[in-house]
Coordinates of C-alpha atoms and ligand atoms in Angstrom, one line a residue:
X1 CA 48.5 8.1 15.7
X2 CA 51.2 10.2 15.8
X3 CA 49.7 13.5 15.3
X4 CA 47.5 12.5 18.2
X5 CA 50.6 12.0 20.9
X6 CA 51.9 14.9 19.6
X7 CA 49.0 17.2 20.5
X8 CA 48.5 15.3 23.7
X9 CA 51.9 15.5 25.0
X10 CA 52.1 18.8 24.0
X11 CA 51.3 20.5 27.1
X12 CA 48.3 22.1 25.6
X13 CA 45.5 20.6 24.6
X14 CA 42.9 23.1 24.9
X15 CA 41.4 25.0 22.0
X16 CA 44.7 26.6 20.4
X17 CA 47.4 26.6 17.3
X18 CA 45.9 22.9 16.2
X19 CA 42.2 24.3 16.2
X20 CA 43.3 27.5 15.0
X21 CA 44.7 25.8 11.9
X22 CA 41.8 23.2 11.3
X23 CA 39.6 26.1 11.2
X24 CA 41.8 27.8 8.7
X25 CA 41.7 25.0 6.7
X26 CA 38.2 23.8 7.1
X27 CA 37.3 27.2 5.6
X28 CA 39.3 26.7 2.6
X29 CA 37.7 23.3 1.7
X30 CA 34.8 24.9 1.9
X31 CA 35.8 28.0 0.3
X32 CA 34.1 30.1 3.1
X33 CA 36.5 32.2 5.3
X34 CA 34.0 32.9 7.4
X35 CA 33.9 29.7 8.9
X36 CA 33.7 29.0 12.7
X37 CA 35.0 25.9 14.8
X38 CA 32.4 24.9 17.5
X39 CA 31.9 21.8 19.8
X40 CA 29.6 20.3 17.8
X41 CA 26.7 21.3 14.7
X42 CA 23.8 21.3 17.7
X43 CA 26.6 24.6 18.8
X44 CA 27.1 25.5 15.3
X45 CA 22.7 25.9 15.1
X46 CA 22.2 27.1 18.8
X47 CA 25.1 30.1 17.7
X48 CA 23.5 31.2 14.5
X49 CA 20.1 31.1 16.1
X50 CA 21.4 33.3 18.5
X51 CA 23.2 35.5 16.3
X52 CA 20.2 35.6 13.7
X53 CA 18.0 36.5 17.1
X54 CA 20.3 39.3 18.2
X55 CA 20.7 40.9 14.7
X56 CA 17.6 40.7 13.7
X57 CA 14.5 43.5 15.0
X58 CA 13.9 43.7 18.4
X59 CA 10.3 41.6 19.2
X60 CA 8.9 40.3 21.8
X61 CA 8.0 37.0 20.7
X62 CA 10.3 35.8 18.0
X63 CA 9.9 32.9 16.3
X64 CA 11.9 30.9 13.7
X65 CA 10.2 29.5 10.5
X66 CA 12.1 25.7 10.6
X67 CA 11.3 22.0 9.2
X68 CA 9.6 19.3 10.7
X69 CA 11.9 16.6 9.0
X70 CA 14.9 16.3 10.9
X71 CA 16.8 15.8 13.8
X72 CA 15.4 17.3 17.1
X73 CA 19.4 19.3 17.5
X74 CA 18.1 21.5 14.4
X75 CA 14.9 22.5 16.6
X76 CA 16.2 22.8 20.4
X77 CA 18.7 25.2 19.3
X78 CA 15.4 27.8 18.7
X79 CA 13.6 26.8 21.7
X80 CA 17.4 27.6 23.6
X81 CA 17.0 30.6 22.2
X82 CA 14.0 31.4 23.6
X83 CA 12.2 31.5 20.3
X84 CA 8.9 29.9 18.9
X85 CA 8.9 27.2 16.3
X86 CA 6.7 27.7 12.9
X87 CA 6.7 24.5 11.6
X88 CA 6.6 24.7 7.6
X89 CA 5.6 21.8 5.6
X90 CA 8.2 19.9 3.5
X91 CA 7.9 19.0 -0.5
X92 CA 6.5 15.2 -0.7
X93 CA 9.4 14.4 -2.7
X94 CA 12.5 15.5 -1.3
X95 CA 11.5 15.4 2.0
X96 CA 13.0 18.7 2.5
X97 CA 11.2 22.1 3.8
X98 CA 9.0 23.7 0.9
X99 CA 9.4 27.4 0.0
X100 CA 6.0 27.9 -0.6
X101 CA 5.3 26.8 2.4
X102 CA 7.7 29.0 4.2
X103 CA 6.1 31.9 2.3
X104 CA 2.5 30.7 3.7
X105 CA 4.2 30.2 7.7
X106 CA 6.1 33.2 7.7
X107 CA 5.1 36.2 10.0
X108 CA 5.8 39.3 11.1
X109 CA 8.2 38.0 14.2
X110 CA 9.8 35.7 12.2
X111 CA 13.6 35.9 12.8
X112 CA 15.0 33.2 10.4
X113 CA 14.3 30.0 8.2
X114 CA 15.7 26.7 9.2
X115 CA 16.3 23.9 7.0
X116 CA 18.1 20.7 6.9
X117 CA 19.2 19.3 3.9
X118 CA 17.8 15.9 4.1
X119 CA 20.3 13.1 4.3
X120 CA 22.8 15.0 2.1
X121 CA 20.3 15.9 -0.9
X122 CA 20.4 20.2 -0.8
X123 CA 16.8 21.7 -0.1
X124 CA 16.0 24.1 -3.1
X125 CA 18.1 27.2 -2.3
X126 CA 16.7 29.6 -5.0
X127 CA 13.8 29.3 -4.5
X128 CA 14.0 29.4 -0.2
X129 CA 16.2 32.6 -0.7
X130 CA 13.6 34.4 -2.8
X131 CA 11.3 33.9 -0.1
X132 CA 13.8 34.7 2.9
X133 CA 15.0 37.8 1.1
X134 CA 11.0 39.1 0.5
X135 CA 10.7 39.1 4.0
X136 CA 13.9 40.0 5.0
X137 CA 15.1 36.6 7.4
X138 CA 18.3 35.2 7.3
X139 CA 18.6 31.2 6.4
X140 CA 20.4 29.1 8.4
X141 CA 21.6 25.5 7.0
X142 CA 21.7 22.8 8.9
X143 CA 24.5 20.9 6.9
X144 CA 25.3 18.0 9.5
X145 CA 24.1 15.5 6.5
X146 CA 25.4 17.8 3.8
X147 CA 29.3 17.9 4.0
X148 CA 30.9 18.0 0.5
X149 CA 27.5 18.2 -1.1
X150 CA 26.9 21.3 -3.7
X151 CA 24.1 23.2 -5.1
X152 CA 24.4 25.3 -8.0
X153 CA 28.1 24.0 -8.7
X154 CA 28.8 25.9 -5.2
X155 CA 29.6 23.5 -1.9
X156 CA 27.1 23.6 1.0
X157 CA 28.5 26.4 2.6
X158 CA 28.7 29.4 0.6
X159 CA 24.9 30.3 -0.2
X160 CA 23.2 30.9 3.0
X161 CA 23.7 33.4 5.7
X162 CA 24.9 30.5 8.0
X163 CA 25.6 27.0 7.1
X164 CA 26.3 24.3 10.4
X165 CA 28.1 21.1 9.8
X166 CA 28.6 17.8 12.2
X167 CA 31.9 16.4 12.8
X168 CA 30.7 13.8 15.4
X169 CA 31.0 10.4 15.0
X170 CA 29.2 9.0 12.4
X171 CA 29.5 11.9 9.9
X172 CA 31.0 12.0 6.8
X173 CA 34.3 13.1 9.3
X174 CA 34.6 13.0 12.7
X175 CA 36.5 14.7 15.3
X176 CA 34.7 12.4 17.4
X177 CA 32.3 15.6 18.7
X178 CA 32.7 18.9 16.8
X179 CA 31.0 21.2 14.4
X180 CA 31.6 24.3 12.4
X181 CA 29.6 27.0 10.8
X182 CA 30.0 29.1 7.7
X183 CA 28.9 32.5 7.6
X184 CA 28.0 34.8 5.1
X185 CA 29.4 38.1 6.4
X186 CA 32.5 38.4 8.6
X187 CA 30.8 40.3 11.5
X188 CA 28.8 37.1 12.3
X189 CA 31.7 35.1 12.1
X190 CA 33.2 37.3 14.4
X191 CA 30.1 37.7 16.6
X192 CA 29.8 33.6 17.0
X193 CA 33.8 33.8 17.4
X194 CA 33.2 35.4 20.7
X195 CA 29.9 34.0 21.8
X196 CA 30.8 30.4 21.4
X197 CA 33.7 30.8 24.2
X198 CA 31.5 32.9 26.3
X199 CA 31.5 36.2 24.9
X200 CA 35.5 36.5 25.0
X201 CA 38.0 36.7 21.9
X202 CA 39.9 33.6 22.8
X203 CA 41.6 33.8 19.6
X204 CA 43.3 37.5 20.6
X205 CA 46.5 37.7 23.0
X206 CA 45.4 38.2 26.0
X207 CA 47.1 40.7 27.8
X208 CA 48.1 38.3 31.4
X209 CA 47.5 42.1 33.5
X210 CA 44.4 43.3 32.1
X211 CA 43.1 40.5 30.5
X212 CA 40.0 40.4 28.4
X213 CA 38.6 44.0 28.0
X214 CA 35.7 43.2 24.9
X215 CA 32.3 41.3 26.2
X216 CA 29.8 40.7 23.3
X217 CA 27.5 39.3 25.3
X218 CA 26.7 36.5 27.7
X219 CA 28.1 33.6 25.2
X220 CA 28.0 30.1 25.6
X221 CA 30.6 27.5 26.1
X222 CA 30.7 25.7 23.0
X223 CA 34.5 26.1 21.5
X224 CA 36.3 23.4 20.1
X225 CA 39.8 21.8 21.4
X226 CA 43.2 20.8 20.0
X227 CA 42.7 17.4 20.3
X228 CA 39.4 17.4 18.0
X229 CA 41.4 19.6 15.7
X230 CA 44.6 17.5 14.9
X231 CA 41.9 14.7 14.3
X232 CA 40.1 17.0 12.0
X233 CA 43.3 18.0 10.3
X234 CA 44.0 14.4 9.3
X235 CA 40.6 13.7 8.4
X236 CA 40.3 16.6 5.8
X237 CA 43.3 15.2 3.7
X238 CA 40.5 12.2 3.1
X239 CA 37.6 14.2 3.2
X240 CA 37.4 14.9 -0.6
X241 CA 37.7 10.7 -1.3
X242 CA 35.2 10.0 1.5
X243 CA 32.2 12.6 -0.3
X244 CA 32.9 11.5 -3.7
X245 CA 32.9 7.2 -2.4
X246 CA 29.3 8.3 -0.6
X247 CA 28.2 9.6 -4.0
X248 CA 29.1 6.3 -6.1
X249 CA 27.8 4.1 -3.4
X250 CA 24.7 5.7 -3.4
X251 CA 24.6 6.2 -7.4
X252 CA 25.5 2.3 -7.4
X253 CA 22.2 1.5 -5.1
X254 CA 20.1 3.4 -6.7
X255 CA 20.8 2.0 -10.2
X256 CA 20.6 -1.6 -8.6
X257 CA 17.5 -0.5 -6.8
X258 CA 15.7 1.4 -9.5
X259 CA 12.2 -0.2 -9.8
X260 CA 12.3 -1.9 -6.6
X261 CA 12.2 0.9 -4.3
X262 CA 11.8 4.9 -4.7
X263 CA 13.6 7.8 -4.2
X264 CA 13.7 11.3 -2.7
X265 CA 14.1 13.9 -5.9
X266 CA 17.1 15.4 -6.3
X267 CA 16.2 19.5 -6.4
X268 CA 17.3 21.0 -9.5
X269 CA 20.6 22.2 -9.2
X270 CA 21.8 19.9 -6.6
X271 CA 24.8 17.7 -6.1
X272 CA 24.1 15.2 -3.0
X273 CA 26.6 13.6 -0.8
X274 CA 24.5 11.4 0.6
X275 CA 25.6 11.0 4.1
X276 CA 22.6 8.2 4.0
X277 CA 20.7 6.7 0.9
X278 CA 16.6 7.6 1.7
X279 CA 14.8 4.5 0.4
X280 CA 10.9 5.1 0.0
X281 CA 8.5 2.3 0.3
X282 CA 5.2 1.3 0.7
X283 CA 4.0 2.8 4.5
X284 CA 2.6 -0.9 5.6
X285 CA 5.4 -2.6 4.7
X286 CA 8.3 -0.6 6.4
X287 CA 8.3 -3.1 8.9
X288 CA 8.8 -6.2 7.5
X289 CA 11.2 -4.5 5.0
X290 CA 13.4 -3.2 8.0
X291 CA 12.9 -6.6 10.4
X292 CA 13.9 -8.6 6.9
X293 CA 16.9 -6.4 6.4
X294 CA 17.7 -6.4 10.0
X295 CA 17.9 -10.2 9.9
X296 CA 20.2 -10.7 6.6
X297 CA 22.4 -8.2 9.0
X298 CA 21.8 -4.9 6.9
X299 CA 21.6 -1.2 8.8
X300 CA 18.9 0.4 8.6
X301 CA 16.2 2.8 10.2
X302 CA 14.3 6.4 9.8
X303 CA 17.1 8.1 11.2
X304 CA 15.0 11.0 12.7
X305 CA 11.1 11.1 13.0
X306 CA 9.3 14.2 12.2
X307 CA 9.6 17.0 15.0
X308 CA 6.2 18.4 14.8
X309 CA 4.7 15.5 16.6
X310 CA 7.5 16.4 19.9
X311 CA 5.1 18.1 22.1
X312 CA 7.9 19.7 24.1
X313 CA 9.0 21.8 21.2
X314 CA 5.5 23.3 21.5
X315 CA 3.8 23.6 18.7
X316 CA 0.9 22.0 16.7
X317 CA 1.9 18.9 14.4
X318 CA 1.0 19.7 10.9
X319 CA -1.5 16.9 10.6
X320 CA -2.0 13.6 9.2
X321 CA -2.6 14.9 5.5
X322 CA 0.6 17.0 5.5
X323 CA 3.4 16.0 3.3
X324 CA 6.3 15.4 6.1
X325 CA 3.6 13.0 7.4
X326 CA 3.1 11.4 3.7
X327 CA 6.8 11.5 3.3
X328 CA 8.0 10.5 7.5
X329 CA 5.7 7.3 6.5
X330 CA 7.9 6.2 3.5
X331 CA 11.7 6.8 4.0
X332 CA 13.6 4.0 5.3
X333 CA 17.7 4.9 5.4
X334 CA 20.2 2.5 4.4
X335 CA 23.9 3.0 4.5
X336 CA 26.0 4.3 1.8
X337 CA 29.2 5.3 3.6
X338 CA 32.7 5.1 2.3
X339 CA 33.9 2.2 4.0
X340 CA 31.7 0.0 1.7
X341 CA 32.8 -2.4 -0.2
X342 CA 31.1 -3.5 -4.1
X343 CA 30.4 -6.9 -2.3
X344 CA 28.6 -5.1 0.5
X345 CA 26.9 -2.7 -1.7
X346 CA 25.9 -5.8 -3.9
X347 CA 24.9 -7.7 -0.7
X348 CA 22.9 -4.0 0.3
X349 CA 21.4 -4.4 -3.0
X350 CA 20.1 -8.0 -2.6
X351 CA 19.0 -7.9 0.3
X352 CA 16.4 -4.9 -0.3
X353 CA 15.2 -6.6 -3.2
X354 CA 14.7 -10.1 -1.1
X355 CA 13.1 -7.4 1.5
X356 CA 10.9 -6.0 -0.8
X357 CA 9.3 -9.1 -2.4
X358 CA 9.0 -10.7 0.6
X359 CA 6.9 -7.9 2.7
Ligands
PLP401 C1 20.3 16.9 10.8 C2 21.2 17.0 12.0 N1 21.5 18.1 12.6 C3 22.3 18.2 13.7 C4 22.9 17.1 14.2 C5 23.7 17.3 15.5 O1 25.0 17.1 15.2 P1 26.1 17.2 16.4 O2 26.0 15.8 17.0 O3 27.4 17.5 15.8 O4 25.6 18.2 17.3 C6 22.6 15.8 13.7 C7 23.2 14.7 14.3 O5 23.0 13.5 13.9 C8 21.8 15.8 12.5 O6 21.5 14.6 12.0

């Protein structure tokens, strides 16, 4: 790749003009301006925690209001942070964290609302923002599975006080490790700016006598580089191609699936990009399903397992009759990803039904 030598030969490879325009233009695709590059979406979360912490009212025990259906980076980014988890419960049928159960979890020292959008189906904005703004939280997105998806005609990326997407490398794109969030005002942009390269404006000339005079606070170091970047840049002339193939595969498997397996609902308003394809089936027959998929060489596993039952992130599991329980004990992911071909999504197809019957 030429692009690649380019950078590396360059003499500077650090984060500089390369990330500097990725970001630029990352931000535009997502029509966000406020949009940050970090090292990776765990960075992206453990930065708008952080900044949601610090801007929020003094307490002494803060605690963040998040789901229990994800990826443990969502929830160690709070812990980091030195916050409490609330786990809320999630809707049985999107998998994704319920409002009403945000509105039921939420307390007095809550200092934001975490959600994931589950495998690249968006979590019911509206109705989470009505909640968030009665109590006065910001919402942070965790986007990693969401890239290119919309909700309300909008991308992923413009509704939420903070939105953190994945660039690592088996996302929708990679930059092999790297992440970016999209902020709702400027000032947190600016804020995570600073803290993600320790608490210094990397992006302003330094003066080489003085050098940095501003601090905003002990930051992290969790900045991107110019090698990432020029990968990024080349990646986003494909990205648009990439979300809308992840759609038709997945709107091709679940019209040659209808009937054999369910779905997660789609939330009104919602555009998926299915980074993954959620398949739900009967909880004592995962196993054979998977092992029979496994052996006619098809992909396939539950991604993530519910948080709430990780004792280390220190709180109590919701319970056996909860719904990310009901719903943990159904999904099964298969792949969906651009680089399928309509003989391997036929094969895909096949091969779940043969699973099916068979378990
Ligand atoms: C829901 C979710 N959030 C966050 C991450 C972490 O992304 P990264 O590896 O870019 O830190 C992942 C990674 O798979 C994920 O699935």
């Amino acid at each position: 790749m030429s692009v690649l030598e380019e950078v590396l030969f360059s003499g500077y490879i650090a984060q500089g003009p390369k990330s500097d325009e990725f970001e630029k233009r990352f931000g535009e695709w997502v029509g966000n301006p406020n949009t940050v590059l970090t090292s990776s979406c765990t960075g992206a979360l453990a930065l708008s925690v952080r900044q949601a912490l610090d801007s929020g009212e003094p307490t002494e025990k803060p605690n963040v209001v998040s789901t229990p259906m994800t990826c443990i980076a969502t929830n160690t980014p709070i812990r980091e942070a030195g916050a409490a988890i609330k786990w809320a419960d999630v809707e049985e049928d999107t998998g994704n964290i319920s409002a009403a159960s945000i509105d039921e979890t939420i307390d007095e020292d809550t200092r934001a609302i975490m959600l994931v959008h589950w495998s690249g189906m968006p979590a019911d904005l509206d109705a989470i923002h009505r909640v968030a703004q009665k109590h006065g939280v910001p919402v942070v997105e965790d986007s990693a599975h969401a890239l290119g998806a919309l909700y309300k005609s909008k991308k992923i990326g413009n509704h939420s006080e903070y939105a953190c997407f994945s660039f690592q490398a088996i996302k929708h794109i990679t930059t092999i490790e790297g992440g970016a969030v999209a902020c709702k005002k400027p000032e947190d942009a600016e804020r995570i700016t600073k803290l993600r390269w320790f608490g210094l404006n990397r992006k302003e000339q330094r003066d080489s006598i003085k050098g940095f005079e501003e601090y905003a606070g002990a930051g992290y170091k969790m900045n991107t580089n110019d090698v990432s970047s020029a990968i990024g840049l080349e990646q986003l002339k494909y990205l648009d191609g990439i979300v809308t193939r992840h759609k038709e595969n997945a709107k091709t498997l679940k019209s040659e699936l209808d009937g054999t397996v369910g779905f997660p609902r789609v939330a009104d308003g919602a555009d998926p990009s299915y980074w993954i394809l959620t398949i739900l089936v009967e909880p004592d027959k995962k196993r054979a399903i998977s092992d029979s998929l496994s052996a006619q060489g098809i992909d396939n596993s539950v991604s993530h397992t519910r948080n709430d039952i990780y004792k280390g992130l220190g709180n109590e599991a919701l319970g056996d009759d909860s719904a990310v329980a009901r719903f943990d004990a159904r999904k099964l992911n298969i792949p969906c990803g651009w680089w399928l071909t309509q003989d391997d999504l036929q094969r895909i197809a096949n091969a779940t039904k043969e699973a099916v019957k068979n378990a």
